[in-house]
């Protein structure tokens, strides 16, 4: 499977426009993207005896990548799982009952996340909690279905909770940040608040993470006010969220092929670039040895160190758009 995908990727790089169109059609057929939107609409019509709800602009997005459905381990108990174009993380040893989920994927992805979790941990073994790096649509897209299925608490930074309790919408995406197709499509992305009711809780002020005693959370704002990253000191594993990513997220072609390229946070939804730069500096100072980011492939060791140092030193050139609404 991997060898086949490598050969297809080479062909795509030779003739990107024609091959991309064919591969997008093939991926859509393979993953059921053409029928998934109808499933999401049907689920939205279901009635439940709770106060949970998505924003009024919630909808399925038919975009995917070559890595969708794959798991990539950076430690025996830390794995990223790609949901279309975003990564969630499983923290916990396979086949053991105690584990934690980081983020909640794309709209309509709950069934796939549950199935992947059951393959890794066993049937009927739900997470002890969900930790959110932030509340953008592609990180909370399946959270209500997951809560209803597993009935576990959700934790986020206090500054992120207004977006998760129906009180505040995110700023509108800025399509002017880049010529890439994902950036141009970004005004279609959901930004209105969801309602998690009694299930959402603030993370502890001291940096500890419920059910993850070896881990600490760090406030890494810029992409959103309450964005966090997670770090484990003993092996220097970092879960960065969208503080920085390892793919040019504004480009549909690079997102689809998952071409590895360290970058700042996704431009179209980042609102404070000064804070975003400070957050990248904070993460680089930790000297992580491996990272799972919200978008893109994992990165490790010398490659990670060199690329992250380069991002810190050339942040304005690499990450910051030239003339947009949210340049600070």
Coordinates of C-alpha atoms in Angstrom, one line a residue:
X1 CA 0.0 0.0 0.0
X2 CA 2.7 2.5 0.9
X3 CA 4.8 1.6 -2.1
X4 CA 1.8 2.2 -4.4
X5 CA 1.1 5.5 -2.8
X6 CA 4.7 6.6 -3.2
X7 CA 4.6 5.8 -7.0
X8 CA 1.3 7.7 -7.4
X9 CA 2.7 10.7 -5.5
X10 CA 5.7 10.8 -8.0
X11 CA 3.2 10.8 -10.9
X12 CA 1.2 13.6 -9.3
X13 CA 4.3 15.8 -8.9
X14 CA 5.1 15.3 -12.6
X15 CA 1.6 16.3 -13.8
X16 CA -0.2 18.0 -10.9
X17 CA -3.3 19.5 -12.5
X18 CA -4.6 16.4 -14.4
X19 CA -3.5 13.8 -11.9
X20 CA -4.9 15.7 -9.0
X21 CA -8.3 15.9 -10.6
X22 CA -8.3 12.1 -11.2
X23 CA -7.0 11.3 -7.7
X24 CA -9.5 13.6 -6.0
X25 CA -12.3 11.7 -7.8
X26 CA -10.7 8.3 -6.9
X27 CA -10.3 9.4 -3.2
X28 CA -13.9 10.6 -3.1
X29 CA -15.1 7.3 -4.4
X30 CA -12.8 5.3 -2.1
X31 CA -13.8 7.1 1.1
X32 CA -17.4 7.6 0.3
X33 CA -17.2 11.4 0.3
X34 CA -20.1 11.7 -2.2
X35 CA -22.5 10.1 0.2
X36 CA -21.0 11.2 3.5
X37 CA -22.7 14.7 3.4
X38 CA -26.1 13.1 3.3
X39 CA -25.3 11.0 6.4
X40 CA -24.2 14.1 8.3
X41 CA -27.4 15.9 7.3
X42 CA -29.5 12.9 8.5
X43 CA -27.6 12.9 11.8
X44 CA -28.3 16.6 12.3
X45 CA -32.0 15.9 12.1
X46 CA -31.9 13.4 14.9
X47 CA -33.3 14.4 18.2
X48 CA -31.5 13.9 21.5
X49 CA -32.4 14.6 25.1
X50 CA -29.4 16.8 25.8
X51 CA -28.3 20.4 25.2
X52 CA -25.4 19.6 22.8
X53 CA -25.5 21.3 19.4
X54 CA -23.3 22.4 16.5
X55 CA -23.3 25.9 15.1
X56 CA -25.9 26.8 12.5
X57 CA -23.2 26.8 9.8
X58 CA -22.0 23.2 10.6
X59 CA -21.6 21.1 7.5
X60 CA -19.6 18.3 5.9
X61 CA -16.6 19.3 3.8
X62 CA -15.7 16.8 0.9
X63 CA -11.9 17.2 1.1
X64 CA -9.4 14.5 1.9
X65 CA -5.7 13.5 1.7
X66 CA -3.7 10.4 0.8
X67 CA -3.1 9.7 4.4
X68 CA -6.7 9.8 5.5
X69 CA -7.5 6.7 7.7
X70 CA -3.8 6.1 8.5
X71 CA -2.2 5.9 11.9
X72 CA 1.4 7.2 12.5
X73 CA 3.1 6.4 15.8
X74 CA 5.7 8.7 17.3
X75 CA 6.0 6.6 20.5
X76 CA 4.5 3.2 21.5
X77 CA 1.6 5.0 23.3
X78 CA 1.3 8.1 21.0
X79 CA -0.3 7.9 17.6
X80 CA -1.7 10.4 15.1
X81 CA -4.8 9.4 13.1
X82 CA -5.5 11.3 10.0
X83 CA -9.2 12.3 9.5
X84 CA -9.4 13.6 5.9
X85 CA -7.1 16.6 6.2
X86 CA -6.6 16.9 10.0
X87 CA -4.8 14.8 12.6
X88 CA -6.2 13.7 16.0
X89 CA -4.1 11.8 18.5
X90 CA -4.5 8.6 20.6
X91 CA -2.5 8.7 23.8
X92 CA -2.4 5.3 25.5
X93 CA -0.9 1.8 24.9
X94 CA -2.8 -0.3 22.4
X95 CA -5.2 -2.8 23.9
X96 CA -5.3 -1.0 27.2
X97 CA -8.5 0.5 28.6
X98 CA -7.0 3.8 29.7
X99 CA -6.4 6.3 26.9
X100 CA -7.1 9.9 26.0
X101 CA -8.2 11.4 22.7
X102 CA -6.7 14.7 21.5
X103 CA -9.1 16.7 19.3
X104 CA -12.2 15.4 17.5
X105 CA -11.7 15.5 13.7
X106 CA -13.8 16.8 10.8
X107 CA -17.6 17.1 10.6
X108 CA -19.2 13.7 10.0
X109 CA -16.1 11.7 11.0
X110 CA -17.3 10.1 14.3
X111 CA -17.9 6.6 12.9
X112 CA -14.4 6.5 11.5
X113 CA -12.8 7.8 14.7
X114 CA -14.7 5.2 16.8
X115 CA -13.7 2.4 14.5
X116 CA -10.0 3.5 14.6
X117 CA -10.1 3.7 18.4
X118 CA -11.7 0.2 18.7
X119 CA -9.0 -1.2 16.4
X120 CA -6.3 0.3 18.6
X121 CA -7.7 -0.2 22.1
X122 CA -10.4 -2.8 21.7
X123 CA -14.2 -2.8 21.4
X124 CA -16.1 -0.8 24.1
X125 CA -13.0 1.0 25.4
X126 CA -13.8 4.7 25.2
X127 CA -11.4 7.5 26.2
X128 CA -11.2 8.8 29.7
X129 CA -11.4 12.3 28.3
X130 CA -11.0 14.4 25.1
X131 CA -8.5 17.3 25.3
X132 CA -9.0 20.0 22.7
X133 CA -6.0 22.0 21.3
X134 CA -8.6 24.5 20.2
X135 CA -12.2 24.7 18.9
X136 CA -12.0 25.2 15.2
X137 CA -14.5 23.1 13.1
X138 CA -11.8 20.6 11.9
X139 CA -10.8 19.8 15.5
X140 CA -14.3 19.5 17.0
X141 CA -16.2 18.2 14.0
X142 CA -17.3 14.9 15.5
X143 CA -17.2 15.8 19.1
X144 CA -20.9 15.8 19.9
X145 CA -21.3 12.3 18.4
X146 CA -18.3 11.1 20.3
X147 CA -19.6 12.5 23.6
X148 CA -23.0 10.8 23.0
X149 CA -21.2 7.5 22.2
X150 CA -18.6 7.5 25.0
X151 CA -20.0 10.0 27.6
X152 CA -16.7 11.4 28.7
X153 CA -15.6 14.9 29.8
X154 CA -13.9 17.4 27.4
X155 CA -11.2 19.8 28.4
X156 CA -10.0 23.1 26.8
X157 CA -8.2 26.3 27.7
X158 CA -10.6 28.8 29.5
X159 CA -10.1 31.3 26.7
X160 CA -11.5 28.7 24.2
X161 CA -14.6 27.8 26.1
X162 CA -16.8 30.7 24.8
X163 CA -16.5 29.1 21.3
X164 CA -17.5 25.8 22.8
X165 CA -20.5 27.0 24.8
X166 CA -22.5 28.9 22.3
X167 CA -21.3 32.3 23.4
X168 CA -18.9 33.5 20.7
X169 CA -18.1 32.9 17.0
X170 CA -14.6 32.7 15.6
X171 CA -13.6 35.5 13.2
X172 CA -14.5 34.9 9.6
X173 CA -11.7 33.2 7.6
X174 CA -9.5 35.4 5.4
X175 CA -9.4 34.0 1.9
X176 CA -6.8 36.7 0.8
X177 CA -3.9 35.2 2.7
X178 CA -2.8 32.8 0.0
X179 CA -3.5 31.8 -3.6
X180 CA -4.0 28.2 -2.6
X181 CA -7.4 26.6 -3.2
X182 CA -7.9 25.7 0.5
X183 CA -7.4 29.3 1.4
X184 CA -9.8 30.4 -1.3
X185 CA -12.5 28.0 0.0
X186 CA -12.0 29.0 3.6
X187 CA -15.0 31.4 3.7
X188 CA -17.1 28.2 3.5
X189 CA -15.6 26.9 6.8
X190 CA -17.9 26.8 9.9
X191 CA -17.0 29.5 12.5
X192 CA -20.2 29.7 14.7
X193 CA -20.0 28.4 18.2
X194 CA -20.9 24.9 19.3
X195 CA -22.6 24.0 22.6
X196 CA -21.0 21.3 24.7
X197 CA -23.0 22.1 27.8
X198 CA -22.0 20.2 31.0
X199 CA -19.3 18.2 29.2
X200 CA -16.8 21.0 28.7
X201 CA -14.4 21.9 31.5
X202 CA -11.4 24.2 31.7
X203 CA -8.0 22.7 31.9
X204 CA -6.2 23.1 35.3
X205 CA -4.3 26.3 35.8
X206 CA -1.1 24.5 36.7
X207 CA -0.5 23.0 33.3
X208 CA -1.4 19.4 34.3
X209 CA -3.7 17.4 32.1
X210 CA -6.5 15.1 33.5
X211 CA -5.6 11.4 33.1
X212 CA -2.2 12.2 31.6
X213 CA 0.2 12.7 34.5
X214 CA 3.3 12.6 32.4
X215 CA 2.1 15.4 30.1
X216 CA 1.8 19.2 30.5
X217 CA -0.2 21.6 28.4
X218 CA 1.2 24.9 27.2
X219 CA -0.7 28.0 26.2
X220 CA 0.2 28.6 22.5
X221 CA -2.2 31.4 21.3
X222 CA -2.1 33.2 18.0
X223 CA -4.1 30.7 15.9
X224 CA -6.9 31.1 18.4
X225 CA -6.9 32.8 21.8
X226 CA -7.0 29.6 23.8
X227 CA -4.9 27.3 21.7
X228 CA -2.8 24.8 23.6
X229 CA -0.1 22.3 22.8
X230 CA 0.9 19.2 24.8
X231 CA 4.4 18.1 25.8
X232 CA 5.9 15.1 27.5
X233 CA 9.3 15.8 29.0
X234 CA 10.6 12.3 29.4
X235 CA 10.8 11.7 25.6
X236 CA 10.2 15.2 24.3
X237 CA 7.1 14.2 22.4
X238 CA 5.1 17.3 21.3
X239 CA 1.5 17.5 20.1
X240 CA 1.5 20.9 18.6
X241 CA -2.1 21.3 17.4
X242 CA -2.1 24.1 14.9
X243 CA 0.6 26.3 16.5
X244 CA 2.6 25.1 13.6
X245 CA 2.0 22.5 11.0
X246 CA 4.0 20.3 8.6
X247 CA 2.2 20.9 5.4
X248 CA 1.3 24.0 3.4
X249 CA -2.3 23.9 4.6
X250 CA -3.5 26.7 2.2
X251 CA -2.7 24.5 -0.9
X252 CA -5.2 21.8 -1.8
X253 CA -2.6 19.9 -3.8
X254 CA -0.1 19.8 -1.0
X255 CA -2.8 19.0 1.5
X256 CA -3.9 16.1 -0.7
X257 CA -0.4 14.7 -1.2
X258 CA 0.7 15.6 2.3
X259 CA 4.0 16.9 1.0
X260 CA 6.0 17.6 4.1
X261 CA 6.9 21.2 4.7
X262 CA 7.0 23.0 8.1
X263 CA 4.9 26.1 8.2
X264 CA 3.2 28.4 10.7
X265 CA -0.4 28.0 11.7
X266 CA -3.0 27.8 8.9
X267 CA -3.1 31.3 7.6
X268 CA -6.8 31.7 6.8
X269 CA -7.9 31.3 10.4
X270 CA -5.0 32.8 12.3
X271 CA -5.8 36.1 13.9
X272 CA -2.7 37.2 15.9
X273 CA 0.6 36.7 14.2
X274 CA 2.8 38.2 16.9
X275 CA 1.4 35.8 19.5
X276 CA 1.7 33.0 16.9
X277 CA 5.4 33.7 16.6
X278 CA 5.9 33.8 20.3
X279 CA 4.1 30.4 20.6
X280 CA 6.4 28.8 18.0
X281 CA 9.4 30.2 19.9
X282 CA 8.1 28.6 23.1
X283 CA 7.7 25.2 21.4
X284 CA 11.1 25.3 19.7
X285 CA 12.7 26.1 23.1
X286 CA 11.4 22.7 24.4
X287 CA 13.6 21.0 21.8
X288 CA 11.1 18.4 20.9
X289 CA 12.3 15.1 19.4
X290 CA 9.1 14.2 17.6
X291 CA 5.9 16.1 16.8
X292 CA 2.4 15.4 15.6
X293 CA 0.8 18.6 14.3
X294 CA -2.8 19.3 13.5
X295 CA -2.1 19.1 9.8
X296 CA 0.6 17.2 7.9
X297 CA 2.9 14.3 8.7
X298 CA 4.8 13.7 11.9
X299 CA 8.4 15.0 12.0
X300 CA 11.3 13.8 14.2
X301 CA 14.9 14.3 15.3
X302 CA 17.3 16.3 13.2
X303 CA 14.7 17.2 10.5
X304 CA 12.4 18.6 13.1
X305 CA 15.1 20.5 14.9
X306 CA 16.4 22.1 11.7
X307 CA 13.0 22.9 10.3
X308 CA 11.6 24.3 13.6
X309 CA 14.7 26.5 14.1
X310 CA 14.2 27.8 10.5
X311 CA 10.6 28.6 11.2
X312 CA 11.5 30.6 14.3
X313 CA 14.2 32.5 12.5
X314 CA 12.2 33.2 9.3
X315 CA 8.7 33.3 10.7
X316 CA 7.7 36.5 9.0
X317 CA 8.9 35.2 5.6
X318 CA 7.5 31.6 5.9
X319 CA 4.3 32.0 8.0
X320 CA 2.9 35.6 7.9
X321 CA 0.8 36.7 5.0
X322 CA 1.7 40.0 3.4
X323 CA -1.5 42.1 3.5
X324 CA -4.5 40.7 5.3
X325 CA -7.0 41.5 7.9
X326 CA -5.3 39.9 10.9
X327 CA -1.6 40.9 10.6
X328 CA -0.5 42.3 14.0

